[in-house]
Coordinates of C-alpha atoms in Angstrom, one line a residue:
M937 CA 85.8 78.4 91.8
D938 CA 85.7 75.0 93.4
F939 CA 87.9 72.0 92.7
S940 CA 85.8 68.9 93.0
A941 CA 86.2 66.5 95.8
C942 CA 87.2 63.6 93.7
L943 CA 89.5 60.8 94.4
A944 CA 92.8 59.6 93.0
I945 CA 93.7 56.2 91.6
I946 CA 96.5 53.9 92.7
L947 CA 98.7 50.9 91.9
V948 CA 100.5 48.2 93.9
S949 CA 103.6 46.9 92.3
A950 CA 105.8 43.9 93.2
F951 CA 108.4 46.3 94.6
F952 CA 105.7 47.7 96.9
L953 CA 105.2 44.3 98.5
S954 CA 108.9 44.0 99.3
V955 CA 108.7 47.0 101.5
H956 CA 108.3 46.0 105.2
A957 CA 106.7 49.3 106.4
I958 CA 105.1 52.3 104.8
P959 CA 106.2 55.6 106.3
L960 CA 103.4 57.9 107.4
P961 CA 103.4 61.5 108.6
C962 CA 104.1 62.5 112.2
G963 CA 106.4 59.6 112.8
N964 CA 103.6 57.0 112.2
A965 CA 104.0 53.9 110.2
T966 CA 101.9 50.9 109.4
E967 CA 102.9 47.5 110.3
S968 CA 104.3 45.2 107.7
L969 CA 101.8 44.9 104.9
Y970 CA 99.9 41.7 104.5
S971 CA 99.5 39.8 101.3
M972 CA 95.7 39.5 102.1
Y973 CA 93.2 41.9 103.6
D974 CA 89.5 41.7 104.2
Y975 CA 88.9 45.0 102.3
I976 CA 91.0 46.8 99.8
I977 CA 90.1 50.4 99.0
V978 CA 91.5 51.9 95.8
G979 CA 91.8 55.7 96.4
G980 CA 92.6 57.8 99.4
G981 CA 90.5 60.9 98.6
V982 CA 87.2 61.9 100.2
A983 CA 85.1 58.7 99.8
G984 CA 88.1 56.3 100.2
L985 CA 89.1 57.8 103.5
V986 CA 85.5 57.8 104.8
V987 CA 85.0 54.2 104.0
G988 CA 88.4 53.2 105.3
N989 CA 87.7 55.0 108.6
R990 CA 84.3 53.4 109.0
L991 CA 85.2 49.9 108.0
S992 CA 88.2 49.8 110.4
E993 CA 86.0 50.8 113.3
N994 CA 85.3 47.0 113.3
S995 CA 88.5 45.7 114.9
S996 CA 87.8 42.2 113.6
V997 CA 88.5 43.1 109.9
T998 CA 91.6 44.3 108.1
V999 CA 91.5 47.2 105.7
L1000 CA 94.1 48.5 103.2
V1001 CA 93.8 51.9 101.6
L1002 CA 96.0 52.6 98.6
E1003 CA 96.6 56.1 97.3
A1004 CA 98.6 57.3 94.3
G1005 CA 99.5 60.7 95.8
E1006 CA 101.7 61.5 98.8
F1007 CA 100.8 63.5 101.9
D1008 CA 100.6 67.2 101.6
N1009 CA 103.1 69.3 103.7
S1010 CA 100.4 71.4 105.4
E1011 CA 101.8 74.5 103.6
E1012 CA 99.8 77.7 103.9
R1013 CA 98.8 77.5 100.2
V1014 CA 96.8 74.4 101.2
T1015 CA 95.6 75.2 104.7
V1016 CA 94.9 79.0 104.7
P1017 CA 91.4 79.8 103.2
G1018 CA 92.6 83.2 102.0
F1019 CA 95.1 81.5 99.7
V1020 CA 92.6 79.4 97.9
G1021 CA 92.9 79.9 94.1
Q1022 CA 96.4 81.3 94.3
G1023 CA 98.2 78.1 93.4
Y1024 CA 99.4 74.9 95.0
N1025 CA 102.1 72.3 94.8
P1026 CA 101.9 70.8 91.2
A1027 CA 102.6 67.4 92.7
Y1028 CA 99.1 67.5 94.3
D1029 CA 97.4 67.6 90.9
W1030 CA 97.0 64.9 88.2
N1031 CA 97.5 67.6 85.6
I1032 CA 94.7 66.2 83.3
T1033 CA 93.6 67.9 80.1
T1034 CA 90.4 67.1 78.3
A1035 CA 90.0 66.0 74.7
P1036 CA 89.6 69.0 72.3
Q1037 CA 86.1 70.4 72.9
Q1038 CA 84.5 70.2 69.5
F1039 CA 81.3 72.0 70.5
L1040 CA 83.2 75.0 71.8
D1041 CA 86.5 76.1 70.2
N1042 CA 88.2 72.8 69.6
N1043 CA 90.7 73.4 72.3
S1044 CA 91.4 71.3 75.4
R1045 CA 90.6 72.4 78.9
F1046 CA 92.8 72.0 82.0
Y1047 CA 91.2 69.7 84.5
C1048 CA 92.5 69.8 88.1
Q1049 CA 92.0 66.6 90.1
G1050 CA 93.7 65.8 93.5
H1051 CA 96.8 63.6 93.3
V1052 CA 97.4 63.7 97.0
V1053 CA 96.2 62.0 100.2
G1054 CA 92.8 63.6 100.7
G1055 CA 92.2 63.9 97.0
S1056 CA 90.6 67.1 95.7
S1057 CA 89.5 68.1 99.2
I1058 CA 93.1 69.4 99.5
L1059 CA 92.6 71.7 96.5
N1060 CA 89.0 72.7 96.4
G1061 CA 87.5 76.1 97.1
L1062 CA 86.0 75.0 100.5
V1063 CA 82.4 75.8 99.4
T1064 CA 80.0 73.4 101.3
T1065 CA 76.6 73.2 99.7
R1066 CA 74.4 70.1 99.6
G1067 CA 71.9 71.1 96.9
S1068 CA 68.1 70.8 97.1
S1069 CA 66.0 67.9 98.3
A1070 CA 64.8 67.6 94.7
D1071 CA 68.3 66.7 93.6
Y1072 CA 68.3 63.5 95.7
D1073 CA 64.7 62.7 95.3
A1074 CA 65.5 62.5 91.5
W1075 CA 68.1 59.8 92.3
A1076 CA 65.4 57.7 94.0
T1077 CA 63.0 58.3 91.2
L1078 CA 65.5 56.9 88.7
G1079 CA 65.2 53.5 90.4
N1080 CA 67.4 53.9 93.5
P1081 CA 65.4 53.2 96.6
G1082 CA 67.0 54.5 99.8
W1083 CA 68.7 57.5 98.1
S1084 CA 66.2 60.3 98.5
W1085 CA 66.9 63.5 100.4
R1086 CA 65.2 62.1 103.4
D1087 CA 67.4 59.0 103.2
L1088 CA 70.6 60.9 102.7
L1089 CA 70.1 63.6 105.3
P1090 CA 71.2 61.5 108.2
Y1091 CA 74.5 60.9 106.5
F1092 CA 75.0 64.5 105.7
I1093 CA 74.5 65.0 109.4
K1094 CA 76.8 62.1 110.4
S1095 CA 79.7 63.5 108.4
E1096 CA 79.5 67.0 109.7
N1097 CA 80.7 68.9 112.7
F1098 CA 78.9 72.2 112.1
T1099 CA 79.6 75.4 114.0
A1100 CA 77.5 78.6 113.5
N1101 CA 80.4 80.7 114.6
I1102 CA 78.9 84.1 113.6
G1103 CA 78.1 87.1 115.7
P1104 CA 74.5 88.3 115.8
D1105 CA 75.1 91.5 113.8
T1106 CA 76.9 89.7 111.0
A1107 CA 74.4 86.8 111.0
S1108 CA 71.6 89.3 110.6
A1109 CA 73.3 91.3 107.8
L1110 CA 74.3 88.2 105.9
H1111 CA 71.2 86.1 106.5
I1112 CA 73.1 83.3 108.3
Q1113 CA 70.5 81.6 110.5
P1114 CA 71.1 77.8 110.2
E1115 CA 68.5 75.2 111.0
I1116 CA 70.6 73.3 113.6
S1117 CA 68.4 70.3 113.4
K1118 CA 69.6 69.8 109.8
H1119 CA 73.3 69.8 110.8
G1120 CA 75.7 67.4 112.5
L1121 CA 77.4 68.7 115.6
S1122 CA 79.8 65.8 116.2
G1123 CA 80.9 64.4 112.9
P1124 CA 84.5 64.3 111.7
L1125 CA 84.3 67.1 109.0
Q1126 CA 84.3 70.6 110.5
V1127 CA 82.1 73.0 108.7
G1128 CA 81.7 76.7 109.6
Y1129 CA 82.2 80.3 108.6
P1130 CA 85.2 82.6 108.3
R1131 CA 85.9 85.3 110.8
F1132 CA 86.1 87.9 108.0
F1133 CA 83.6 88.7 105.2
Y1134 CA 84.3 91.2 102.5
N1135 CA 81.6 94.0 102.4
Q1136 CA 80.9 93.2 98.8
S1137 CA 79.0 90.1 99.9
R1138 CA 76.3 92.4 101.3
N1139 CA 76.0 94.3 98.0
F1140 CA 75.7 91.0 96.2
L1141 CA 72.8 89.8 98.4
Q1142 CA 71.1 93.2 98.2
G1143 CA 71.3 93.1 94.4
L1144 CA 69.8 89.6 94.3
S1145 CA 66.9 90.8 96.5
E1146 CA 66.3 93.6 94.1
L1147 CA 65.9 91.0 91.3
D1148 CA 63.4 89.1 93.5
I1149 CA 65.9 86.3 94.3
P1150 CA 65.2 85.4 98.0
I1151 CA 68.1 85.0 100.4
L1152 CA 68.4 81.8 102.3
D1153 CA 69.1 81.7 106.0
D1154 CA 70.4 78.1 105.6
P1155 CA 71.5 76.9 102.2
N1156 CA 71.9 73.3 103.3
A1157 CA 68.4 72.6 104.7
G1158 CA 66.9 71.2 101.5
V1159 CA 66.2 74.4 99.4
S1160 CA 68.9 76.0 97.3
A1161 CA 67.3 78.1 94.6
R1162 CA 68.2 81.4 96.3
G1163 CA 71.1 83.6 97.2
M1164 CA 73.2 82.7 100.2
I1165 CA 76.4 82.9 102.2
A1166 CA 77.7 79.3 101.9
P1167 CA 79.5 77.7 104.8
S1168 CA 83.0 76.4 104.2
S1169 CA 84.9 73.2 105.1
I1170 CA 87.1 75.0 107.6
S1171 CA 87.9 74.5 111.2
A1172 CA 85.9 77.0 113.2
G1173 CA 88.6 77.1 115.8
N1174 CA 91.8 77.6 113.9
Q1175 CA 90.2 78.8 110.6
S1176 CA 92.1 76.4 108.4
R1177 CA 91.1 74.0 105.6
M1178 CA 89.3 70.9 106.8
D1179 CA 89.9 68.1 104.3
S1180 CA 89.2 64.4 104.3
R1181 CA 92.7 63.5 105.4
R1182 CA 92.5 65.6 108.6
A1183 CA 88.8 64.7 109.2
Y1184 CA 88.9 60.9 108.6
L1185 CA 92.5 59.6 108.4
D1186 CA 95.0 61.4 110.7
G1187 CA 93.2 60.5 113.9
V1188 CA 92.9 56.7 113.1
L1189 CA 96.3 55.9 111.6
N1190 CA 97.2 54.1 114.9
R1191 CA 94.4 51.5 114.3
P1192 CA 96.3 48.2 114.0
N1193 CA 93.7 46.8 111.5
L1194 CA 94.0 49.8 109.1
H1195 CA 97.0 50.0 106.8
F1196 CA 97.5 53.0 104.5
A1197 CA 100.0 53.3 101.7
S1198 CA 100.6 56.4 99.7
G1199 CA 102.5 56.7 96.4
Q1200 CA 100.8 53.6 95.0
T1201 CA 98.9 53.4 91.7
V1202 CA 96.6 50.5 91.0
T1203 CA 96.2 49.6 87.3
R1204 CA 94.0 46.5 87.5
I1205 CA 91.4 44.8 89.6
L1206 CA 91.8 41.1 89.8
I1207 CA 88.6 39.3 88.9
R1208 CA 87.5 35.7 88.7
T1209 CA 84.3 33.7 88.2
A1210 CA 82.3 33.3 91.4
S1211 CA 79.3 31.1 90.3
N1212 CA 78.8 27.8 88.5
H1213 CA 75.5 28.9 86.9
P1214 CA 75.0 31.9 84.6
V1215 CA 72.8 34.7 85.8
P1216 CA 71.0 36.6 83.0
P1217 CA 71.9 39.1 81.7
F1218 CA 75.4 39.1 83.1
G1219 CA 76.5 35.5 82.6
Y1220 CA 78.6 34.0 85.3
I1221 CA 78.8 36.3 88.3
K1222 CA 82.3 37.7 88.9
R1223 CA 84.2 38.2 92.1
A1224 CA 87.0 40.8 92.7
Y1225 CA 89.8 39.1 94.7
G1226 CA 92.3 41.9 94.9
V1227 CA 94.7 44.2 93.0
E1228 CA 98.2 43.5 91.8
N1229 CA 99.9 41.3 94.4
V1230 CA 97.5 42.0 97.2
T1231 CA 94.3 39.9 97.6
C1232 CA 91.2 40.4 99.7
T1233 CA 88.7 38.0 101.3
R1234 CA 85.6 40.3 101.3
E1235 CA 85.5 43.3 99.0
V1236 CA 87.4 45.7 96.7
V1237 CA 86.1 49.2 96.9
L1238 CA 86.9 51.6 94.0
A1239 CA 87.1 55.2 95.3
A1240 CA 89.3 56.6 92.6
G1241 CA 86.9 59.2 91.3
A1242 CA 84.7 59.7 88.3
I1243 CA 87.6 59.8 85.9
F1244 CA 89.8 57.0 87.1
S1245 CA 87.3 54.4 88.5
P1246 CA 85.6 53.8 85.1
A1247 CA 89.0 53.5 83.3
L1248 CA 90.2 51.0 85.9
L1249 CA 87.0 49.0 85.5
Q1250 CA 87.5 48.9 81.7
V1251 CA 91.1 47.7 81.8
S1252 CA 89.9 45.0 84.3
G1253 CA 87.4 43.7 81.9
I1254 CA 84.2 45.5 83.0
G1255 CA 82.7 47.9 80.6
P1256 CA 81.2 48.4 77.1
A1257 CA 82.0 45.3 75.0
P1258 CA 83.3 47.3 72.0
I1259 CA 85.8 49.2 74.2
L1260 CA 87.0 46.0 75.8
R1261 CA 87.6 44.5 72.4
E1262 CA 89.6 47.5 71.3
L1263 CA 91.6 47.3 74.5
N1264 CA 92.1 43.6 73.9
V1265 CA 91.2 42.7 77.5
T1266 CA 89.2 39.7 78.5
M1267 CA 85.6 40.7 79.0
Q1268 CA 84.4 39.9 82.5
V1269 CA 81.1 41.9 82.5
D1270 CA 79.6 43.7 79.5
L1271 CA 78.4 47.0 81.1
P1272 CA 77.6 49.6 78.5
G1273 CA 77.4 52.4 81.1
V1274 CA 81.0 52.2 82.3
G1275 CA 82.6 55.5 81.4
Q1276 CA 79.4 57.0 79.9
N1277 CA 77.0 59.5 81.4
L1278 CA 79.8 62.0 82.3
Q1279 CA 78.4 65.2 83.7
D1280 CA 80.1 68.3 85.0
H1281 CA 79.3 71.9 85.9
A1282 CA 80.8 74.1 83.2
M1283 CA 81.3 77.8 84.0
V1284 CA 82.2 81.1 82.4
G1285 CA 83.5 84.1 84.4
A1286 CA 82.2 87.7 83.7
F1287 CA 84.4 90.5 85.0
Y1288 CA 83.1 93.7 86.5
D1289 CA 85.9 95.4 88.4
Y1290 CA 84.7 97.2 91.5
T1291 CA 86.2 100.7 91.3
I1292 CA 84.7 102.5 94.4
P1293 CA 87.6 104.3 96.2
G1294 CA 88.7 102.7 99.4
L1295 CA 87.1 99.3 98.8
F1296 CA 89.1 96.5 100.4
S1297 CA 89.4 93.3 98.3
T1298 CA 91.8 90.4 97.7
R1299 CA 93.7 92.7 95.4
N1300 CA 94.8 94.6 98.5
L1301 CA 96.6 91.5 99.9
T1302 CA 100.0 92.4 98.7
G1303 CA 103.2 93.8 100.2
D1304 CA 102.8 95.2 103.7
V1305 CA 99.1 94.6 103.8
L1306 CA 99.6 90.9 103.1
Q1307 CA 102.3 90.7 105.7
S1308 CA 100.1 92.3 108.3
A1309 CA 97.2 89.9 107.3
Q1310 CA 99.6 86.9 107.7
E1311 CA 100.7 88.1 111.1
E1312 CA 97.1 88.5 112.2
Y1313 CA 96.1 85.1 110.9
R1314 CA 99.1 83.3 112.5
T1315 CA 98.6 85.1 115.8
N1316 CA 94.8 85.3 116.2
R1317 CA 93.3 83.3 113.4
T1318 CA 91.3 86.4 112.3
G1319 CA 91.4 88.8 109.4
P1320 CA 91.0 88.5 105.7
L1321 CA 93.1 85.4 105.3
T1322 CA 90.3 83.4 107.1
A1323 CA 88.0 84.2 104.1
P1324 CA 88.0 81.8 101.2
L1325 CA 87.8 83.0 97.6
I1326 CA 84.0 82.4 97.4
S1327 CA 81.4 82.6 100.1
A1328 CA 78.6 84.5 98.3
V1329 CA 76.7 82.4 95.8
A1330 CA 73.3 82.1 94.3
F1331 CA 71.4 79.3 92.5
P1332 CA 68.7 81.1 90.5
S1333 CA 65.9 79.0 89.0
L1334 CA 65.2 79.1 85.2
R1335 CA 62.1 81.1 86.0
S1336 CA 64.4 83.7 87.6
L1337 CA 66.7 83.8 84.6
V1338 CA 64.3 84.1 81.7
S1339 CA 60.7 85.4 81.5
N1340 CA 59.7 82.9 78.8
W1341 CA 60.9 79.9 80.8
S1342 CA 57.9 77.7 79.7
S1343 CA 58.6 78.1 76.0
V1344 CA 62.3 77.4 76.7
I1345 CA 61.3 74.1 78.3
E1346 CA 59.2 73.3 75.3
T1347 CA 62.1 74.0 73.0
F1348 CA 64.4 71.7 75.1
N1349 CA 61.7 69.0 74.9
S1350 CA 61.5 69.1 71.1
T1351 CA 64.7 67.1 70.5
T1352 CA 65.1 63.4 70.6
P1353 CA 66.9 62.0 73.7
E1354 CA 69.7 60.4 71.8
Q1355 CA 70.3 63.3 69.5
Y1356 CA 73.1 64.8 71.5
L1357 CA 74.5 61.7 73.2
P1358 CA 78.1 60.6 72.4
P1359 CA 78.1 58.5 69.1
G1360 CA 78.9 54.8 69.1
T1361 CA 78.9 53.2 72.5
G1362 CA 77.3 56.3 74.0
R1363 CA 74.1 55.5 72.2
H1364 CA 73.6 52.0 73.4
P1365 CA 69.8 51.4 73.9
H1366 CA 70.3 51.1 77.7
L1367 CA 72.0 54.5 77.7
V1368 CA 69.3 56.1 75.5
A1369 CA 66.7 54.7 77.9
G1370 CA 68.5 56.0 80.9
F1371 CA 69.1 59.5 79.5
T1372 CA 65.4 59.6 78.4
Q1373 CA 64.4 59.3 82.0
Q1374 CA 67.1 61.7 83.1
R1375 CA 66.0 64.3 80.6
S1376 CA 62.4 64.0 81.7
L1377 CA 63.5 64.7 85.3
L1378 CA 65.8 67.5 84.3
L1379 CA 62.9 69.2 82.5
Q1380 CA 60.7 68.8 85.6
L1381 CA 63.4 70.3 87.8
L1382 CA 64.0 73.2 85.5
S1383 CA 60.3 74.0 85.6
R1384 CA 60.3 74.5 89.4
Y1385 CA 60.8 77.8 91.0
D1386 CA 62.6 76.3 94.0
V1387 CA 65.3 74.4 92.1
G1388 CA 68.4 76.1 90.8
A1389 CA 69.3 76.0 87.1
L1390 CA 72.6 78.0 87.4
E1391 CA 75.1 79.0 90.0
I1392 CA 76.5 82.5 90.3
L1393 CA 79.7 82.8 92.3
A1394 CA 80.8 86.2 93.5
D1395 CA 84.3 87.1 94.6
S1396 CA 85.5 90.3 96.2
I1397 CA 87.0 92.0 93.1
G1398 CA 84.0 91.9 90.7
T1399 CA 84.1 88.4 89.1
L1400 CA 80.6 87.0 88.6
T1401 CA 81.0 83.4 87.4
A1402 CA 78.0 81.6 85.9
A1403 CA 78.0 77.8 86.1
I1404 CA 75.5 75.5 84.5
Q1405 CA 74.0 73.2 87.2
R1406 CA 71.7 70.9 85.2
P1407 CA 73.6 70.0 82.1
F1408 CA 71.9 68.1 79.3
S1409 CA 75.3 67.3 77.6
R1410 CA 76.8 63.9 78.4
G1411 CA 80.5 63.1 78.0
S1412 CA 82.7 60.0 78.4
V1413 CA 85.8 58.6 79.9
R1414 CA 87.7 55.7 78.4
A1415 CA 91.0 53.9 78.8
L1416 CA 93.2 54.1 75.7
S1417 CA 95.5 51.2 76.6
A1418 CA 95.0 48.0 78.6
D1419 CA 98.2 49.1 80.4
L1420 CA 97.4 52.4 82.1
L1421 CA 101.1 53.0 82.5
A1422 CA 102.0 51.9 78.9
N1423 CA 105.2 53.3 77.3
N1424 CA 106.4 54.7 80.6
T1425 CA 103.9 57.5 80.4
T1426 CA 101.7 58.9 83.1
L1427 CA 98.4 57.3 83.9
T1428 CA 96.5 60.3 82.6
S1429 CA 98.1 59.9 79.1
N1430 CA 96.3 56.6 78.7
I1431 CA 92.8 57.9 79.7
R1432 CA 90.7 60.1 77.4
L1433 CA 88.4 62.5 79.2
D1434 CA 85.8 64.2 77.0
P1435 CA 83.2 66.2 78.8
R1436 CA 81.6 67.3 75.5
Y1437 CA 80.7 70.7 76.9
C1438 CA 77.6 72.2 75.1
A1439 CA 77.2 69.1 72.9
N1440 CA 73.6 69.8 73.8
P1441 CA 73.1 73.5 73.0
T1442 CA 70.7 73.8 75.8
D1443 CA 73.6 74.2 78.2
C1444 CA 75.1 77.1 76.4
S1445 CA 71.6 78.7 76.2
I1446 CA 71.3 78.6 80.0
L1447 CA 74.8 80.0 80.4
L1448 CA 73.8 82.8 78.0
A1449 CA 70.8 83.5 80.3
G1450 CA 73.2 83.5 83.2
L1451 CA 75.4 86.1 81.7
R1452 CA 72.4 88.2 80.9
F1453 CA 71.3 87.8 84.5
N1454 CA 74.8 89.1 85.6
T1455 CA 74.2 92.2 83.5
R1456 CA 70.9 92.9 85.3
L1457 CA 72.6 92.1 88.6
V1458 CA 75.4 94.6 88.3
N1459 CA 72.8 97.3 87.4
T1460 CA 71.0 97.0 90.7
T1461 CA 71.3 99.7 93.3
G1462 CA 73.1 97.4 95.7
M1463 CA 75.8 96.5 93.1
Q1464 CA 76.1 99.9 91.6
Q1465 CA 77.3 101.2 95.0
L1466 CA 80.6 99.3 94.1
L1467 CA 80.9 101.2 90.8
P1468 CA 81.4 98.1 88.7
S1469 CA 83.4 98.6 85.5
P1470 CA 82.9 95.9 82.9
S1471 CA 86.1 94.5 81.6
P1472 CA 86.2 93.2 77.9
P1473 CA 84.5 91.3 76.6
W1474 CA 81.8 92.4 79.0
D1475 CA 81.1 95.8 77.4
A1476 CA 77.5 96.9 76.8
A1477 CA 77.5 96.0 73.1
T1478 CA 78.7 92.4 73.7
S1479 CA 76.3 92.0 76.7
Q1480 CA 73.3 92.7 74.4
N1481 CA 74.4 90.6 71.5
D1482 CA 73.5 86.9 71.8
T1483 CA 75.8 85.8 69.0
A1484 CA 78.8 87.6 70.5
L1485 CA 78.0 86.2 74.0
I1486 CA 77.8 82.6 72.6
E1487 CA 81.3 83.1 71.1
V1488 CA 82.5 84.4 74.4
I1489 CA 81.1 81.3 76.1
H1490 CA 82.8 79.0 73.5
R1491 CA 86.2 80.6 74.1
N1492 CA 86.1 81.0 77.8
L1493 CA 84.1 78.0 79.2
V1494 CA 86.0 76.0 81.7
T1495 CA 85.1 73.4 84.3
E1496 CA 84.0 73.8 87.9
F1497 CA 85.9 70.5 88.4
H1498 CA 82.8 68.4 89.4
P1499 CA 82.9 65.3 87.2
C1500 CA 80.4 62.6 88.1
G1501 CA 78.0 60.0 86.6
T1502 CA 80.5 57.7 84.9
T1503 CA 79.7 54.7 87.0
A1504 CA 76.1 55.6 87.5
M1505 CA 73.8 54.2 90.2
L1506 CA 70.9 53.2 87.9
P1507 CA 69.0 50.1 86.9
F1508 CA 71.1 48.0 84.5
E1509 CA 68.5 48.5 81.7
L1510 CA 69.0 52.3 82.1
G1511 CA 72.7 52.1 81.6
G1512 CA 73.5 51.6 85.3
V1513 CA 76.9 50.4 86.5
V1514 CA 76.1 49.9 90.2
D1515 CA 73.0 49.0 92.1
P1516 CA 71.6 50.9 95.1
R1517 CA 74.3 49.2 97.4
L1518 CA 76.9 50.5 94.9
V1519 CA 77.9 47.0 94.0
V1520 CA 79.0 46.7 90.3
Y1521 CA 76.4 44.8 88.3
G1522 CA 77.6 41.3 87.4
T1523 CA 79.8 41.1 90.5
N1524 CA 79.1 40.2 94.1
N1525 CA 81.8 42.1 96.0
L1526 CA 83.1 45.0 93.9
R1527 CA 81.8 48.4 94.8
V1528 CA 82.3 51.9 93.5
V1529 CA 82.1 54.7 96.1
D1530 CA 82.8 58.1 94.6
A1531 CA 81.1 60.9 92.5
G1532 CA 80.9 58.6 89.6
I1533 CA 77.9 56.8 91.1
M1534 CA 75.7 60.0 90.9
P1535 CA 73.1 59.4 88.2
I1536 CA 72.3 63.1 87.9
I1537 CA 74.6 65.8 89.1
P1538 CA 73.3 67.9 92.0
A1539 CA 73.0 71.6 91.8
A1540 CA 75.7 72.0 94.4
H1541 CA 79.4 71.7 95.0
L1542 CA 79.9 68.0 95.2
Q1543 CA 82.1 67.4 98.3
A1544 CA 79.3 67.4 100.8
A1545 CA 77.4 64.8 98.7
V1546 CA 80.4 62.6 98.3
Y1547 CA 81.0 62.6 102.1
A1548 CA 77.3 61.6 102.6
V1549 CA 77.4 58.9 99.9
A1550 CA 80.5 57.3 101.5
E1551 CA 79.0 57.5 105.0
K1552 CA 75.8 55.9 103.8
V1553 CA 77.4 53.0 101.9
S1554 CA 79.6 52.3 104.9
F1555 CA 76.5 51.3 106.7
Y1556 CA 75.7 48.8 103.9
F1557 CA 78.8 46.8 104.6
S1558 CA 77.3 45.7 107.9
L1559 CA 74.1 44.4 106.3
P1560 CA 73.5 40.9 105.0
K1561 CA 73.3 40.9 101.2
D1562 CA 69.7 39.8 101.2
I1563 CA 68.5 42.7 103.4
P1564 CA 66.8 45.3 101.1
V1565 CA 68.1 48.9 101.3

């Protein structure tokens, strides 16, 4: 599984300003903190560190980055790809739980999000997929000029330092033949392949081919509705995790104009009126001038992630008017979309233990075998510990999942757009209008043979996880108190996260089709060579019973940790929160730069897209405000 590359939220307190220097790793320390900066960035995860790096390239401006978490200790549970999924320091996680999921089993879900410098890039599963060109062309179609695949590709390239570090025999067997022209060779983020692949990956690809699912030579060249071996965010040289901290921060901490402070949690953006004349429909335009006790002359950049950024906007007076009244905060801008349009990739694991004698898998990494693998990794940077939990994935189209795909589309199209939106503020006319256009695009995408509807993730022991990629359900995020640290509780206690999984039954229907697809997959010749043995509830009877499978989905559905959409880049009248420059509507200098701006979730792991979004918006900072994007 993959933990989304999302970003943490942070606060500056009066005590913070009394400190004369902020300690940083490796003996580095910032200079004394100023009371005023040109730019303040709230969040030191993927997007925040990219923007901080790029802004501070201009030595004439001062930049402050604030992060709630601390630096990780570079322990092997973080850095070694083979240990992904085997636990991490609890201090690196916000330990969020969702609201009870009423459309599943009324239970909450655990929701990992990075509470550490580097955000969720410290915790994720390393899988690096961009999605299809159609994903980003849909963003542009929704009223966002400059955000198509063609527009974003240069920034995918700019962020990446790609290495096709695969021998010819392995490359041929696993269909790894990258289009180098679509990759960056000198960016900060190293992307490559492990020096070890489990043999089960070949069986998986062979099984997909038997089901007429083509295998991609390069999953990041604009087409994704195929099977693939995905590259990873790892250093090709030392075969360790490459996260946003190591890619974008560690090498620039000595810049005198860049100050970084960890362990700081922002709870409010300071906002004042910037104009003397009202501008319909926003009233008087607002200007962000800082956070608690630190002011800025140019911009505040929210990079706190799709959960925390909208909550921070709400307690600062920007959001749906009914919520602001309930919070008893002064309304600065009535933006119905703040905290709405939440999307995520929900997933269900199916378990088919591979029982062929002599098969090597992650289950063998215990005792003396693990010790030997550790010695090999530490000495040579080779062996099974270079392999992440997941490399073999597929994004089958709806046409590949069900034979009656056209009638399925018609069934989906028969409901009214607002029927499954969150009640109350979630059905504001602007949000209904926005979702109507989103749904139309989703139906078009699902009709295509070259666009994935579902993801199948295959590990080495026989887990085939199905993850919905184009959800029709929409959830919400909202602050529960004007003081996000009220009653001496944690910040997450005062934020309600409700993904509303399967609120639209379309999503569970596609997951059902995915589980049926897994049954066909394990019965192919390629997969049968592994002697898969279904583990309950994946026995033959359950696998053929739709009612039983839906119950399994309701009990076992969890998140792929990819929240987005809660500060959507859409026209205001479609429920948008930010414009195509990612400036919050009704303000002239407050931007959001994280996964929350994604109007429709891509069929991909989100970290590559977040890097590209942050690289692209960093270019906008250098443009005069009247230059079109």
